[in-house]
XYZ file of N, CA and C in Angstrom:
591
model
N 243.226 241.549 118.181
C 244.547 241.607 117.486
C 244.129 241.796 116.029
N 244.863 242.663 115.462
C 244.646 242.999 113.957
C 244.968 241.876 113.055
N 244.149 241.572 112.040
C 244.306 240.293 111.192
C 245.317 240.800 110.037
N 246.426 239.655 109.645
C 247.127 239.941 108.729
C 246.649 239.367 107.303
N 247.021 239.615 106.176
C 246.909 239.046 104.978
C 246.993 237.575 104.961
N 247.961 237.103 105.799
C 248.205 235.541 105.909
C 246.853 235.009 106.619
N 246.402 235.610 107.692
C 245.139 235.154 108.287
C 244.056 235.043 107.392
N 243.735 236.042 106.630
C 242.634 236.038 105.760
C 242.706 235.098 104.598
N 243.986 234.931 104.005
C 244.287 233.586 103.212
C 244.145 232.252 103.865
N 244.415 232.044 105.023
C 244.043 230.969 105.715
C 242.518 230.431 105.707
N 241.695 231.489 106.173
C 240.247 231.466 106.311
C 239.644 231.227 104.913
N 240.266 232.036 103.941
C 239.870 231.832 102.430
C 239.852 230.402 101.930
N 241.194 229.934 102.372
C 241.381 228.479 101.970
C 240.431 227.543 102.512
N 239.908 227.708 103.786
C 238.902 226.756 104.588
C 237.735 226.909 103.693
N 237.144 228.168 103.278
C 236.075 228.304 102.716
C 235.968 227.670 101.450
N 236.971 227.890 100.667
C 237.056 227.162 99.209
C 237.051 225.688 99.374
N 237.669 224.978 100.321
C 237.548 223.698 100.592
C 236.280 223.152 100.877
N 235.541 223.853 101.729
C 234.335 223.620 102.081
C 233.124 223.551 100.887
N 233.507 224.728 99.994
C 232.568 224.808 98.799
C 232.709 223.660 97.924
N 233.995 223.134 97.762
C 234.466 222.021 96.920
C 233.725 220.816 97.518
N 233.632 220.637 98.771
C 233.104 219.475 99.429
C 231.597 219.534 99.448
N 230.861 220.604 99.006
C 229.589 220.813 98.989
C 228.859 221.254 100.302
N 229.774 221.862 101.115
C 229.268 222.200 102.532
C 228.549 223.690 102.349
N 229.153 224.416 101.584
C 228.495 225.819 101.428
C 228.262 225.862 99.878
N 227.424 226.853 99.396
C 226.949 227.160 98.156
C 228.121 228.083 97.574
N 228.027 228.320 96.198
C 228.741 229.260 95.572
C 228.504 230.721 96.146
N 227.163 230.936 96.085
C 226.543 232.316 96.701
C 227.245 232.559 98.198
N 227.285 231.538 99.018
C 227.609 231.439 100.324
C 229.177 231.693 100.296
N 230.038 231.207 99.515
C 231.409 231.417 99.205
C 231.701 232.748 99.192
N 230.962 233.336 98.137
C 231.060 234.747 97.686
C 230.850 235.683 98.870
N 229.701 235.346 99.460
C 229.402 236.459 100.666
C 230.427 236.243 101.781
N 230.968 235.073 102.059
C 231.725 234.921 103.185
C 233.270 235.504 102.735
N 233.565 235.338 101.399
C 234.908 235.692 101.126
C 234.762 237.369 101.084
N 233.669 237.922 100.810
C 233.483 239.412 101.175
C 233.779 239.710 102.471
N 233.204 238.758 103.397
C 233.437 239.407 105.018
C 234.794 238.929 105.416
N 235.500 237.992 104.691
C 236.994 237.625 105.026
C 237.984 238.889 104.658
N 237.610 239.397 103.463
C 238.571 240.653 102.963
C 238.044 241.786 103.614
N 237.041 241.878 104.232
C 236.543 243.165 104.930
C 237.120 243.233 106.257
N 237.471 241.956 106.920
C 237.567 241.785 108.435
C 239.114 242.603 108.734
N 239.026 243.016 109.834
C 240.035 243.829 110.311
C 240.979 243.216 111.369
N 240.132 242.530 112.115
C 240.674 241.764 113.400
C 240.314 240.289 113.430
N 241.262 239.489 114.069
C 241.042 238.231 114.258
C 239.594 237.811 114.689
N 239.091 238.603 115.552
C 237.671 238.347 116.198
C 236.774 238.393 115.076
N 236.791 239.150 114.070
C 236.095 239.167 112.976
C 236.180 238.033 111.961
N 237.262 237.497 111.835
C 237.549 236.284 110.972
C 237.018 234.975 111.785
N 237.063 234.729 113.108
C 236.673 233.658 113.668
C 235.162 233.130 113.307
N 234.131 234.028 113.480
C 232.915 233.418 113.171
C 232.609 233.203 111.500
N 233.455 233.391 110.790
C 233.030 233.112 109.539
C 233.164 231.731 108.975
N 233.907 230.835 109.746
C 234.063 229.529 109.489
C 233.711 228.553 110.748
N 233.179 229.166 111.742
C 232.671 228.524 112.976
C 232.025 227.137 112.695
N 231.015 227.117 111.677
C 230.278 225.956 111.340
C 230.782 225.162 110.273
N 232.188 225.336 110.093
C 232.927 224.300 109.078
C 233.824 223.533 109.559
N 234.214 222.236 109.139
C 235.333 221.418 109.613
C 236.625 222.212 109.374
N 237.571 221.967 110.324
C 238.953 222.630 109.955
C 238.932 224.287 110.305
N 237.734 224.756 110.850
C 237.612 226.124 111.080
C 238.613 226.677 112.068
N 239.185 225.770 113.003
C 240.008 226.382 113.974
C 241.622 226.424 113.392
N 241.718 227.411 112.416
C 243.057 227.433 111.823
C 243.816 228.293 112.783
N 245.237 228.067 112.681
C 246.096 228.779 113.502
C 246.281 230.389 113.000
N 245.540 231.246 113.412
C 245.560 232.588 113.028
C 246.707 233.407 113.562
N 247.191 234.243 112.907
C 248.350 235.194 112.920
C 249.335 235.089 114.161
N 250.486 235.307 113.654
C 251.702 235.658 114.584
C 252.325 236.621 113.622
N 253.480 236.403 113.126
C 254.052 237.373 112.203
C 253.453 237.388 110.686
N 253.170 238.491 110.205
C 252.444 238.541 108.983
C 253.832 238.587 107.961
N 253.590 238.006 106.901
C 254.640 238.128 105.615
C 254.805 239.412 105.210
N 256.141 239.781 104.712
C 256.242 241.100 104.283
C 255.307 241.524 102.910
N 254.710 242.558 102.956
C 253.886 242.922 102.081
C 254.527 243.753 101.077
N 254.034 243.861 99.716
C 254.579 244.663 98.735
C 254.334 246.175 98.920
N 255.123 247.005 98.945
C 254.780 248.613 99.176
C 253.572 248.918 98.501
N 252.591 249.745 98.858
C 251.507 250.143 98.210
C 251.753 251.548 97.580
N 252.743 251.652 96.648
C 253.034 252.866 96.112
C 252.702 252.811 94.510
N 252.447 251.820 93.934
C 252.350 251.668 92.487
C 250.719 252.001 92.121
N 250.436 252.842 91.294
C 249.148 253.107 90.904
C 249.149 253.762 89.554
N 248.240 253.308 88.697
C 248.054 254.013 87.405
C 246.570 254.876 87.321
N 245.718 254.526 88.420
C 244.605 255.114 88.450
C 244.600 256.126 89.643
N 244.214 257.500 89.513
C 244.229 258.467 90.521
C 243.033 258.026 91.666
N 243.280 258.102 92.959
C 242.407 257.622 94.026
C 241.075 258.052 93.762
N 240.749 259.419 93.233
C 239.380 259.679 93.021
C 238.698 259.063 91.876
N 239.372 258.446 90.957
C 238.663 257.663 89.820
C 238.797 256.214 90.073
N 239.211 255.717 91.271
C 239.458 254.083 91.158
C 238.176 253.338 91.271
N 236.920 253.820 91.813
C 235.759 253.078 91.875
C 235.835 252.012 93.041
N 234.906 250.953 92.968
C 235.036 249.979 94.162
C 236.361 249.302 94.339
N 236.786 248.704 95.452
C 237.971 248.093 95.745
C 237.811 246.726 95.361
N 236.661 246.237 95.217
C 236.404 244.791 94.861
C 235.465 244.616 93.814
N 235.227 243.724 92.961
C 234.265 243.504 92.038
C 234.114 242.048 91.822
N 232.751 241.642 91.454
C 232.269 240.271 91.281
C 232.073 239.957 89.914
N 232.654 239.170 89.281
C 232.343 238.715 87.872
C 231.829 237.294 88.085
N 230.667 237.027 87.473
C 230.064 235.739 87.419
C 229.631 235.441 85.899
N 229.935 234.259 85.621
C 229.649 233.674 84.255
C 228.877 232.327 84.462
N 227.431 232.240 84.529
C 226.885 230.998 84.596
C 226.355 230.693 83.238
N 226.752 229.728 82.698
C 226.286 229.418 81.372
C 226.339 230.445 80.368
N 227.399 231.278 80.552
C 227.685 232.619 79.678
C 228.967 233.002 79.989
N 229.268 234.102 79.388
C 230.767 234.467 79.276
C 230.956 235.859 79.954
N 232.169 236.302 80.518
C 232.207 237.631 80.884
C 233.717 237.958 80.505
N 233.972 239.226 79.888
C 235.316 239.496 79.292
C 235.595 240.830 80.055
N 236.755 241.219 80.313
C 237.322 242.373 80.568
C 238.511 242.456 79.591
N 238.641 243.471 78.572
C 239.662 243.427 77.767
C 239.947 245.006 77.472
N 241.007 245.354 76.848
C 241.244 246.837 76.399
C 241.682 247.540 77.659
N 241.125 248.794 77.688
C 241.293 249.541 78.876
C 240.277 249.454 79.806
N 240.504 248.892 80.839
C 239.557 248.816 82.168
C 240.320 248.967 83.473
N 239.592 249.263 84.463
C 240.011 249.378 85.772
C 239.877 248.268 86.522
N 240.980 247.703 86.921
C 240.919 246.367 87.800
C 240.941 246.647 89.185
N 239.835 246.310 89.819
C 239.844 246.415 91.287
C 240.765 245.656 92.009
N 241.263 246.016 93.173
C 242.383 245.272 93.875
C 241.885 243.901 94.327
N 240.535 243.694 94.537
C 240.094 242.301 94.796
C 238.955 241.844 93.742
N 239.024 240.902 93.045
C 238.315 240.365 92.083
C 237.696 238.955 92.378
N 236.421 238.787 92.636
C 235.844 237.383 92.735
C 235.374 236.961 91.406
N 236.029 235.880 90.700
C 235.582 235.350 89.403
C 234.885 233.995 89.628
N 233.747 233.995 89.170
C 232.931 232.578 89.349
C 232.450 232.261 88.076
N 232.949 231.089 87.430
C 232.632 230.395 86.130
C 231.874 229.256 86.488
N 230.693 229.089 86.028
C 230.032 227.972 86.286
C 229.511 227.581 84.800
N 229.932 226.535 84.245
C 229.626 226.033 82.825
C 229.776 227.318 81.995
N 230.617 228.029 82.208
C 230.651 229.287 81.523
C 232.083 229.825 81.428
N 232.431 230.971 80.860
C 233.813 231.496 80.706
C 233.976 232.849 81.164
N 235.152 232.985 81.909
C 235.575 234.513 82.125
C 237.072 234.718 81.554
N 237.110 235.909 80.808
C 238.381 236.169 80.166
C 238.722 237.561 80.768
N 239.975 237.446 81.421
C 240.520 238.900 81.999
C 241.797 239.135 81.197
N 241.965 240.129 80.464
C 243.240 240.475 79.833
C 243.551 241.811 80.665
N 244.961 241.668 81.319
C 245.381 242.902 81.947
C 246.451 243.574 81.142
N 246.552 243.253 79.893
C 247.476 243.995 79.097
C 247.184 245.644 78.954
N 246.004 245.654 78.911
C 245.503 247.235 78.866
C 244.912 247.673 80.117
N 244.883 246.789 81.156
C 244.122 247.150 82.504
C 244.777 248.342 83.270
N 244.275 249.135 83.957
C 244.682 250.184 84.850
C 244.527 249.567 86.344
N 245.652 249.316 86.829
C 245.510 248.806 88.392
C 245.507 249.861 89.444
N 244.619 249.545 90.440
C 244.342 250.327 91.564
C 245.397 250.185 92.583
N 246.328 249.359 92.588
C 247.224 249.288 93.637
C 248.406 248.359 93.334
N 249.391 248.180 94.161
C 250.554 247.329 93.992
C 250.155 245.641 93.965
N 248.997 245.453 94.514
C 248.601 244.107 94.521
C 247.113 243.788 94.170
N 246.851 243.049 93.131
C 245.591 242.552 92.766
C 245.348 241.028 93.013
N 244.430 241.012 93.756
C 243.905 239.576 94.105
C 242.562 239.053 93.334
N 242.894 237.862 92.759
C 241.741 237.209 92.102
C 241.383 235.878 92.537
N 240.232 235.859 93.328
C 239.532 234.639 93.772
C 238.735 233.953 92.678
N 239.219 232.727 92.268
C 238.570 232.231 91.125
C 237.936 230.867 91.563
N 236.613 230.783 91.132
C 235.866 229.304 91.536
C 235.524 228.914 89.758
N 235.995 228.001 89.170
C 235.638 227.402 88.009
C 235.155 226.115 88.128
N 233.742 225.971 87.872
C 233.098 224.613 87.878
C 232.432 224.239 86.517
N 233.100 223.280 85.977
C 232.805 222.892 84.673
C 232.665 224.187 83.714
N 233.706 225.094 84.076
C 233.882 226.332 83.286
C 235.266 226.697 83.176
N 235.659 227.715 82.667
C 237.096 228.147 82.288
C 237.240 229.611 82.713
N 238.352 230.047 83.256
C 238.835 231.264 83.466
C 240.226 231.367 82.889
N 240.370 232.372 81.844
C 241.645 232.639 81.215
C 242.095 233.965 81.588
N 243.295 234.220 82.190
C 243.884 235.511 82.543
C 245.152 235.718 81.694
N 245.204 237.004 81.097
C 246.296 237.254 80.340
C 247.059 238.351 81.042
N 248.421 238.244 81.232
C 249.216 239.235 81.874
C 250.351 239.739 81.154
N 250.607 241.162 81.174
C 251.597 241.608 80.516
C 253.008 241.324 81.121
N 254.189 241.505 80.464
C 255.632 241.576 81.238
C 255.373 242.710 82.200
N 256.389 242.697 83.318
C 256.427 243.737 84.203
C 255.680 243.495 85.489
N 254.915 242.503 85.623
C 254.082 242.198 86.694
C 254.230 240.742 87.339
N 254.507 240.642 88.734
C 254.862 239.407 89.131
C 253.677 238.771 89.304
N 253.475 237.352 88.976
C 252.397 236.581 89.191
C 252.701 235.384 90.093
N 251.624 235.273 90.946
C 251.488 234.208 92.015
C 250.360 233.381 91.721
N 250.345 232.077 91.626
C 249.149 231.271 91.170
C 249.223 230.132 92.308
N 248.252 230.043 92.983
C 248.181 229.054 94.086
C 246.530 228.642 94.063
N 246.159 227.632 93.281
C 244.844 227.166 93.321
C 244.820 225.459 93.336
N 243.521 225.074 93.664
C 243.354 223.839 93.792
C 242.615 223.277 92.539
N 242.965 222.164 91.814
C 242.123 221.419 90.882
C 241.734 220.109 91.178
N 240.461 219.984 91.125
C 239.797 218.703 91.395
C 239.095 218.442 90.211
N 239.639 217.264 89.499
C 239.189 216.884 88.105
C 239.382 218.221 87.056
N 240.148 219.020 87.413
C 240.380 220.343 86.713
C 241.920 220.711 86.960
N 242.058 221.944 86.398
C 243.549 222.431 86.474
C 243.747 223.864 86.776
N 244.753 224.204 87.560
C 245.162 225.565 87.539
C 246.539 225.804 86.750
N 246.589 226.352 85.802
C 247.793 226.375 85.025
C 248.659 227.652 84.963
N 249.789 227.825 85.333
C 250.517 229.094 85.367
C 251.485 228.800 84.206
N 251.433 229.529 83.123
C 252.429 229.328 81.996
C 253.337 230.623 82.010
N 253.245 231.521 82.991
C 254.139 232.702 82.810
C 255.229 232.595 83.845
N 255.001 232.237 85.032
C 256.176 232.177 85.974
C 257.009 233.421 86.020
N 256.358 234.463 86.313
C 257.052 236.027 86.261
C 257.217 236.412 87.470
N 258.528 236.880 87.920
C 258.904 237.291 89.263
C 259.471 238.563 88.939
N 259.229 239.872 89.549
C 260.080 240.802 89.332
C 260.126 241.514 90.846
N 260.781 242.539 91.001
C 261.364 243.170 92.360
C 260.171 243.762 92.955
N 260.397 244.415 94.072
C 259.387 244.699 95.064
C 258.579 246.042 94.407
N 259.324 246.831 93.634
C 258.737 247.945 93.070
C 257.657 247.589 91.978
N 257.457 246.398 91.431
C 256.605 246.114 90.485
C 255.325 245.587 91.109
N 254.135 245.671 90.247
C 252.973 245.283 90.812
C 252.836 243.740 90.988
N 251.992 243.171 91.586
C 251.667 241.830 91.850
C 250.251 241.440 91.578
N 250.247 240.313 90.811
C 248.874 239.708 90.565
C 248.883 238.407 91.365
N 247.811 238.191 92.222
C 247.833 236.725 92.773
C 246.523 236.121 92.416
N 246.508 234.864 91.784
C 245.433 234.335 91.614
C 245.140 232.948 92.334
N 244.118 232.690 93.012
C 243.979 231.614 93.831
C 242.331 231.096 93.759
N 242.188 229.827 94.295
C 240.746 229.263 94.255
C 240.829 228.022 93.721
N 239.672 227.660 93.244
C 239.324 226.265 92.849
C 238.865 225.995 91.292
N 239.360 224.985 90.674
C 238.927 224.616 89.599
C 238.223 223.156 89.679
N 237.069 222.959 89.703
C 236.288 221.739 89.631
C 235.642 221.330 88.435
N 236.437 220.316 87.819
C 235.915 219.882 86.431
C 235.923 221.116 85.410
N 237.073 221.912 85.845
C 237.179 223.291 84.981
C 238.528 223.611 84.820
N 238.906 224.674 84.314
C 240.292 225.075 84.229
C 240.338 226.531 84.242
N 241.727 226.973 84.948
C 242.199 228.154 85.077
C 243.520 228.340 84.541
N 243.703 229.273 83.573
C 244.899 229.431 82.879
C 245.417 230.730 82.985
N 246.674 231.016 83.529
C 247.283 232.405 83.490
C 248.413 232.363 82.193
N 248.293 233.166 81.254
C 249.037 233.247 80.188
C 249.699 234.731 79.920
N 250.806 234.590 79.101
C 251.320 235.922 78.940
C 251.271 236.454 77.752
N 251.342 237.825 77.447
C 251.227 238.477 76.275
C 252.586 239.288 76.288
N 253.461 239.089 75.621
C 254.796 239.839 75.509
C 254.660 241.283 75.205
N 254.159 241.870 76.270
C 254.019 243.437 76.134
C 254.215 243.996 77.531
N 255.014 244.908 77.551
C 255.128 245.462 79.003
C 254.171 246.260 79.406
N 253.807 246.146 80.784
C 252.618 246.795 81.388
C 252.484 248.284 81.157
N 251.551 248.783 80.807
C 251.417 250.232 80.567
C 251.824 250.687 79.176
N 252.304 249.720 78.488
C 252.591 249.956 77.028
C 251.579 249.984 76.100
């Protein structure tokens, strides 16, 4: 049976919890998340968490409605990779100005910082997913008006903060931020500037 986005999210949540408990390393988390988002069927998702507690998640029945994939500011031929890994270990990573945002971004900040400014970003689709792991580090995400923001993260002696609470109609792009802040912080803030302006 084909895997839905909801199925992949359930498996990703098990992996993020396992990393927070010290059962897998950050490198293993990144590797397994890549496998999760590449999986096309439920059979491909099953082995990813078979060695972890809580691995028997109830995978798919009806998939939630998805946002139509019609919005794009980057021509298909110029999009580049559909996913990117940003890692700041005792250092910093920035994406500002005009840059092409992959549809899936893994952002890992360990005693370091990552700053993503989407006000000048060129999106590659209607939905951009950011998987965040902040361990004694911080991730700051700045978004423009005109983009729906969904924040769903876990803070352990840390915090996920959504300061924008933006929701628009299905014709507008969606930025989904999720993951783990362990003794670290993840903040989503707004710059009052319409997307593409």
